[in-house]
Amino acid sequence: MHKQKTIPEVDWNRHALERARWELAAMAGRLRTIEGRLAEEQQNAEESRKEAARERRRADRLLGSESYRLGFGLVSLVKDPVHTVPRLARAVLRRLRDRRRTTPPVKTRAPVAAQRPPVHLYVLIGLDEDGLREFVLTLRQRLLVNPDHRPVVVTDSPSFSLLRDLGVLLEYLPDRETWDRHRPDESWNDVLTRRLAQLYRDHDTARTIIVDRTQPPTLADLLR
């Protein structure tokens, strides 16, 4: 006879399956972001080709411009100074007069802004208000030790707004039960994937951390 699974074993297996689904949703969201960036790079490449075509047209116009003729005159001066000097002097004087009329004022370059640290996305699904508060406080302690990134916490706790005063950006996602009750026509996993993809784009996320609700990380864990 097969040994019947105990209740703790069933709960553990269910939790492992849920965690695997969240990680898959995070990967799918990241993939959508990468695909979006690839499309943007392709568009930028098309813009680069158009810019190259514009530069070629500018070069063609330059060949017929006064600047080109002036450069050609300098070469002629070296080859035939006697006949070139009077014509070249007139061209230089005319160009200097035009430059005085068209020279724009000198603009002061704005100071370069300091580079901001990258964003890390923490996904906390199924954690209640007390657990969420404890994690956010632990995360703040970690940033006091080493402020090497900006955290964004994704939570399905409906009480997330009560924790905004803790100084960590919180992004809300309806929990699975609430979503299934109000929108049974759309999978909650698809909603999670789209939400993560949107957050990747909005915050330009550099890293995603799936937090285990049964074993939230300690300060030592976060520092590692």
mmCIF file of C-alpha atoms in Angstrom:
data_model
loop_
_atom_site.group_PDB
_atom_site.id
_atom_site.type_symbol
_atom_site.label_atom_id
_atom_site.label_comp_id
_atom_site.label_asym_id
_atom_site.label_seq_id
_atom_site.Cartn_x
_atom_site.Cartn_y
_atom_site.Cartn_z
ATOM 1 C CA MET A 1 0.000 0.000 0.000
ATOM 2 C CA HIS A 2 1.153 3.528 -0.734
ATOM 3 C CA LYS A 3 1.907 5.689 2.223
ATOM 4 C CA GLN A 4 -0.623 8.513 2.558
ATOM 5 C CA LYS A 5 0.889 12.010 2.618
ATOM 6 C CA THR A 6 0.500 13.935 5.826
ATOM 7 C CA ILE A 7 -1.043 17.410 6.003
ATOM 8 C CA PRO A 8 2.320 19.233 6.480
ATOM 9 C CA GLU A 9 3.718 17.436 3.423
ATOM 10 C CA VAL A 10 0.714 18.487 1.325
ATOM 11 C CA ASP A 11 0.999 22.111 2.493
ATOM 12 C CA TRP A 12 4.719 22.151 1.754
ATOM 13 C CA ASN A 13 4.168 20.774 -1.752
ATOM 14 C CA ARG A 14 1.442 23.336 -2.406
ATOM 15 C CA HIS A 15 3.695 26.150 -1.234
ATOM 16 C CA ALA A 16 6.576 24.894 -3.403
ATOM 17 C CA LEU A 17 4.253 24.836 -6.421
ATOM 18 C CA GLU A 18 3.057 28.386 -5.737
ATOM 19 C CA ARG A 19 6.605 29.638 -5.375
ATOM 20 C CA ALA A 20 7.557 27.984 -8.664
ATOM 21 C CA ARG A 21 4.613 29.747 -10.323
ATOM 22 C CA TRP A 22 5.718 33.144 -8.924
ATOM 23 C CA GLU A 23 9.262 32.614 -10.147
ATOM 24 C CA LEU A 24 7.918 31.615 -13.570
ATOM 25 C CA ALA A 25 5.755 34.752 -13.634
ATOM 26 C CA ALA A 26 8.789 36.861 -12.718
ATOM 27 C CA MET A 27 10.800 35.259 -15.532
ATOM 28 C CA ALA A 28 7.947 35.828 -17.987
ATOM 29 C CA GLY A 29 7.658 39.452 -16.939
ATOM 30 C CA ARG A 30 11.391 39.927 -17.355
ATOM 31 C CA LEU A 31 11.215 38.305 -20.794
ATOM 32 C CA ARG A 32 8.499 40.749 -21.874
ATOM 33 C CA THR A 33 10.692 43.612 -20.747
ATOM 34 C CA ILE A 34 13.670 42.268 -22.689
ATOM 35 C CA GLU A 35 11.500 41.844 -25.789
ATOM 36 C CA GLY A 36 10.341 45.439 -25.407
ATOM 37 C CA ARG A 37 13.918 46.657 -25.125
ATOM 38 C CA LEU A 38 14.885 44.610 -28.191
ATOM 39 C CA ALA A 39 12.103 46.264 -30.178
ATOM 40 C CA GLU A 40 13.295 49.640 -28.934
ATOM 41 C CA GLU A 41 16.877 48.854 -29.983
ATOM 42 C CA GLN A 42 15.641 47.844 -33.432
ATOM 43 C CA GLN A 43 13.808 51.151 -33.678
ATOM 44 C CA ASN A 44 16.959 52.970 -32.574
ATOM 45 C CA ALA A 45 18.923 51.127 -35.267
ATOM 46 C CA GLU A 46 16.422 52.344 -37.853
ATOM 47 C CA GLU A 47 16.833 55.871 -36.509
ATOM 48 C CA SER A 48 20.627 55.482 -36.811
ATOM 49 C CA ARG A 49 20.261 54.507 -40.462
ATOM 50 C CA LYS A 50 18.082 57.547 -41.070
ATOM 51 C CA GLU A 51 20.624 59.735 -39.291
ATOM 52 C CA ALA A 52 23.398 58.320 -41.501
ATOM 53 C CA ALA A 53 21.330 59.190 -44.575
ATOM 54 C CA ARG A 54 20.836 62.729 -43.253
ATOM 55 C CA GLU A 55 24.587 63.046 -42.692
ATOM 56 C CA ARG A 56 25.238 61.974 -46.264
ATOM 57 C CA ARG A 57 22.832 64.642 -47.499
ATOM 58 C CA ARG A 58 24.580 67.212 -45.331
ATOM 59 C CA ALA A 59 27.914 66.154 -46.813
ATOM 60 C CA ASP A 60 26.519 66.583 -50.305
ATOM 61 C CA ARG A 61 25.287 70.065 -49.419
ATOM 62 C CA LEU A 62 28.665 70.886 -47.883
ATOM 63 C CA LEU A 63 30.400 70.135 -51.165
ATOM 64 C CA GLY A 64 28.521 73.053 -52.697
ATOM 65 C CA SER A 65 28.771 75.362 -49.680
ATOM 66 C CA GLU A 66 30.933 78.413 -49.114
ATOM 67 C CA SER A 67 32.924 76.551 -46.423
ATOM 68 C CA TYR A 68 33.972 73.960 -48.949
ATOM 69 C CA ARG A 69 34.879 76.631 -51.469
ATOM 70 C CA LEU A 70 36.953 78.396 -48.816
ATOM 71 C CA GLY A 71 38.842 75.196 -48.049
ATOM 72 C CA PHE A 72 39.375 74.656 -51.719
ATOM 73 C CA GLY A 73 40.717 78.210 -51.908
ATOM 74 C CA LEU A 74 43.310 77.457 -49.226
ATOM 75 C CA VAL A 75 44.567 74.554 -51.280
ATOM 76 C CA SER A 76 44.684 76.834 -54.316
ATOM 77 C CA LEU A 77 46.654 79.347 -52.260
ATOM 78 C CA VAL A 78 49.403 76.843 -51.709
ATOM 79 C CA LYS A 79 49.483 75.917 -55.372
ATOM 80 C CA ASP A 80 49.088 79.421 -56.868
ATOM 81 C CA PRO A 81 49.441 82.192 -54.217
ATOM 82 C CA VAL A 82 49.693 85.077 -56.679
ATOM 83 C CA HIS A 83 46.264 84.616 -58.252
ATOM 84 C CA THR A 84 44.504 83.161 -55.188
ATOM 85 C CA VAL A 85 45.259 85.771 -52.449
ATOM 86 C CA PRO A 86 42.821 88.504 -53.584
ATOM 87 C CA ARG A 87 39.939 86.109 -54.112
ATOM 88 C CA LEU A 88 40.584 84.298 -50.827
ATOM 89 C CA ALA A 89 40.765 87.542 -48.827
ATOM 90 C CA ARG A 90 37.349 88.625 -50.077
ATOM 91 C CA ALA A 91 35.830 85.253 -49.174
ATOM 92 C CA VAL A 92 37.296 85.351 -45.637
ATOM 93 C CA LEU A 93 35.992 88.869 -44.959
ATOM 94 C CA ARG A 94 32.527 87.952 -46.216
ATOM 95 C CA ARG A 95 32.437 84.837 -44.013
ATOM 96 C CA LEU A 96 33.533 86.775 -40.919
ATOM 97 C CA ARG A 97 30.725 89.313 -41.441
ATOM 98 C CA ASP A 98 28.167 86.509 -41.770
ATOM 99 C CA ARG A 99 29.462 84.775 -38.627
ATOM 100 C CA ARG A 100 29.062 87.935 -36.514
ATOM 101 C CA ARG A 101 25.413 88.124 -37.506
ATOM 102 C CA THR A 102 24.580 84.437 -36.960
ATOM 103 C CA THR A 103 26.741 83.330 -33.997
ATOM 104 C CA PRO A 104 24.373 82.174 -31.172
ATOM 105 C CA PRO A 105 25.083 83.029 -27.514
ATOM 106 C CA VAL A 106 27.228 80.588 -25.580
ATOM 107 C CA LYS A 107 25.147 78.242 -23.436
ATOM 108 C CA THR A 108 26.310 77.073 -20.036
ATOM 109 C CA ARG A 109 26.438 73.301 -19.798
ATOM 110 C CA ALA A 110 24.262 71.898 -17.035
ATOM 111 C CA PRO A 111 26.054 69.836 -14.388
ATOM 112 C CA VAL A 112 25.974 66.084 -14.900
ATOM 113 C CA ALA A 113 23.593 64.405 -12.465
ATOM 114 C CA ALA A 114 25.002 61.724 -10.193
ATOM 115 C CA GLN A 115 24.176 58.175 -11.250
ATOM 116 C CA ARG A 116 21.384 56.669 -9.160
ATOM 117 C CA PRO A 117 21.764 53.158 -7.705
ATOM 118 C CA PRO A 118 19.892 50.322 -9.468
ATOM 119 C CA VAL A 119 16.421 49.135 -8.497
ATOM 120 C CA HIS A 120 15.842 45.731 -6.888
ATOM 121 C CA LEU A 121 12.308 44.322 -7.008
ATOM 122 C CA TYR A 122 11.216 42.294 -3.974
ATOM 123 C CA VAL A 123 8.135 40.110 -4.585
ATOM 124 C CA LEU A 124 6.235 39.304 -1.354
ATOM 125 C CA ILE A 125 3.100 37.268 -1.993
ATOM 126 C CA GLY A 126 0.944 35.930 0.834
ATOM 127 C CA LEU A 127 2.571 37.912 3.662
ATOM 128 C CA ASP A 128 0.250 39.602 6.158
ATOM 129 C CA GLU A 129 0.595 43.181 7.433
ATOM 130 C CA ASP A 130 2.787 42.294 10.426
ATOM 131 C CA GLY A 131 5.104 40.155 8.331
ATOM 132 C CA LEU A 132 5.284 42.829 5.656
ATOM 133 C CA ARG A 133 6.123 45.510 8.225
ATOM 134 C CA GLU A 134 8.866 43.376 9.750
ATOM 135 C CA PHE A 135 10.388 42.701 6.326
ATOM 136 C CA VAL A 136 10.320 46.380 5.314
ATOM 137 C CA LEU A 137 11.994 47.388 8.583
ATOM 138 C CA THR A 138 14.665 44.725 8.062
ATOM 139 C CA LEU A 139 15.161 45.958 4.488
ATOM 140 C CA ARG A 140 15.625 49.519 5.765
ATOM 141 C CA GLN A 141 18.301 48.317 8.192
ATOM 142 C CA ARG A 142 20.086 46.581 5.337
ATOM 143 C CA LEU A 143 20.106 49.787 3.297
ATOM 144 C CA LEU A 144 21.551 51.712 6.238
ATOM 145 C CA VAL A 145 24.476 49.296 6.249
ATOM 146 C CA ASN A 146 24.965 49.356 2.464
ATOM 147 C CA PRO A 147 22.722 51.637 0.339
ATOM 148 C CA ASP A 148 23.749 49.966 -2.924
ATOM 149 C CA HIS A 149 20.268 49.811 -4.483
ATOM 150 C CA ARG A 150 16.752 51.242 -4.374
ATOM 151 C CA PRO A 151 14.138 48.710 -3.212
ATOM 152 C CA VAL A 152 10.641 48.318 -4.653
ATOM 153 C CA VAL A 153 8.410 45.861 -2.759
ATOM 154 C CA VAL A 154 5.502 44.126 -4.529
ATOM 155 C CA THR A 155 2.860 42.962 -2.056
ATOM 156 C CA ASP A 156 -0.675 41.601 -2.137
ATOM 157 C CA SER A 157 -1.419 42.787 1.395
ATOM 158 C CA PRO A 158 -4.462 45.118 1.329
ATOM 159 C CA SER A 159 -2.959 47.042 4.281
ATOM 160 C CA PHE A 160 0.126 48.099 2.324
ATOM 161 C CA SER A 161 -0.900 51.787 2.377
ATOM 162 C CA LEU A 162 -0.448 51.831 6.176
ATOM 163 C CA LEU A 163 3.265 51.121 5.706
ATOM 164 C CA ARG A 164 4.118 53.875 3.220
ATOM 165 C CA ASP A 165 5.587 56.001 6.025
ATOM 166 C CA LEU A 166 8.426 53.491 6.421
ATOM 167 C CA GLY A 167 10.291 55.019 3.489
ATOM 168 C CA VAL A 168 10.215 52.041 1.081
ATOM 169 C CA LEU A 169 8.269 52.135 -2.187
ATOM 170 C CA LEU A 170 5.391 49.612 -2.104
ATOM 171 C CA GLU A 171 3.554 48.390 -5.212
ATOM 172 C CA TYR A 172 0.211 46.613 -4.761
ATOM 173 C CA LEU A 173 -1.149 43.528 -6.501
ATOM 174 C CA PRO A 174 -4.561 42.053 -5.512
ATOM 175 C CA ASP A 175 -4.248 38.675 -3.808
ATOM 176 C CA ARG A 176 -5.259 35.537 -5.685
ATOM 177 C CA GLU A 177 -8.504 34.907 -3.773
ATOM 178 C CA THR A 178 -9.758 38.475 -4.231
ATOM 179 C CA TRP A 179 -8.895 38.487 -7.914
ATOM 180 C CA ASP A 180 -10.505 35.108 -8.588
ATOM 181 C CA ARG A 181 -13.653 36.263 -6.805
ATOM 182 C CA HIS A 182 -14.032 39.463 -8.822
ATOM 183 C CA ARG A 183 -12.383 38.469 -12.123
ATOM 184 C CA PRO A 184 -12.732 34.703 -12.633
ATOM 185 C CA ASP A 185 -12.422 35.248 -16.390
ATOM 186 C CA GLU A 186 -8.711 36.144 -16.165
ATOM 187 C CA SER A 187 -5.917 34.130 -14.605
ATOM 188 C CA TRP A 188 -4.209 35.678 -11.580
ATOM 189 C CA ASN A 189 -0.853 34.328 -12.808
ATOM 190 C CA ASP A 190 -1.261 36.340 -16.024
ATOM 191 C CA VAL A 191 -2.045 39.424 -13.949
ATOM 192 C CA LEU A 192 1.107 38.852 -11.898
ATOM 193 C CA THR A 193 3.202 38.498 -15.042
ATOM 194 C CA ARG A 194 1.847 41.715 -16.573
ATOM 195 C CA ARG A 195 2.254 43.602 -13.305
ATOM 196 C CA LEU A 196 5.885 42.543 -12.935
ATOM 197 C CA ALA A 197 6.594 43.406 -16.577
ATOM 198 C CA GLN A 198 5.125 46.869 -16.021
ATOM 199 C CA LEU A 199 7.216 47.392 -12.887
ATOM 200 C CA TYR A 200 10.356 46.278 -14.748
ATOM 201 C CA ARG A 201 9.716 48.993 -17.329
ATOM 202 C CA ASP A 202 8.641 51.697 -14.879
ATOM 203 C CA HIS A 203 11.601 51.268 -12.536
ATOM 204 C CA ASP A 204 14.203 49.833 -14.949
ATOM 205 C CA THR A 205 14.699 46.939 -12.552
ATOM 206 C CA ALA A 206 18.153 45.390 -12.320
ATOM 207 C CA ARG A 207 17.302 42.415 -10.070
ATOM 208 C CA THR A 208 14.256 40.500 -8.808
ATOM 209 C CA ILE A 209 14.086 38.712 -5.441
ATOM 210 C CA ILE A 210 11.254 36.250 -4.690
ATOM 211 C CA VAL A 211 10.718 36.342 -0.911
ATOM 212 C CA ASP A 212 9.621 33.117 0.790
ATOM 213 C CA ARG A 213 6.700 34.043 3.032
ATOM 214 C CA THR A 214 7.327 31.036 5.296
ATOM 215 C CA GLN A 215 10.950 32.071 5.884
ATOM 216 C CA PRO A 216 11.365 35.834 5.370
ATOM 217 C CA PRO A 217 15.048 36.806 5.094
ATOM 218 C CA THR A 218 16.891 38.159 8.107
ATOM 219 C CA LEU A 219 19.253 41.124 8.037
ATOM 220 C CA ALA A 220 22.191 38.752 7.588
ATOM 221 C CA ASP A 221 20.405 37.089 4.660
ATOM 222 C CA LEU A 222 19.814 40.431 2.937
ATOM 223 C CA LEU A 223 23.402 41.514 3.464
ATOM 224 C CA ARG A 224 24.575 38.351 1.732
#
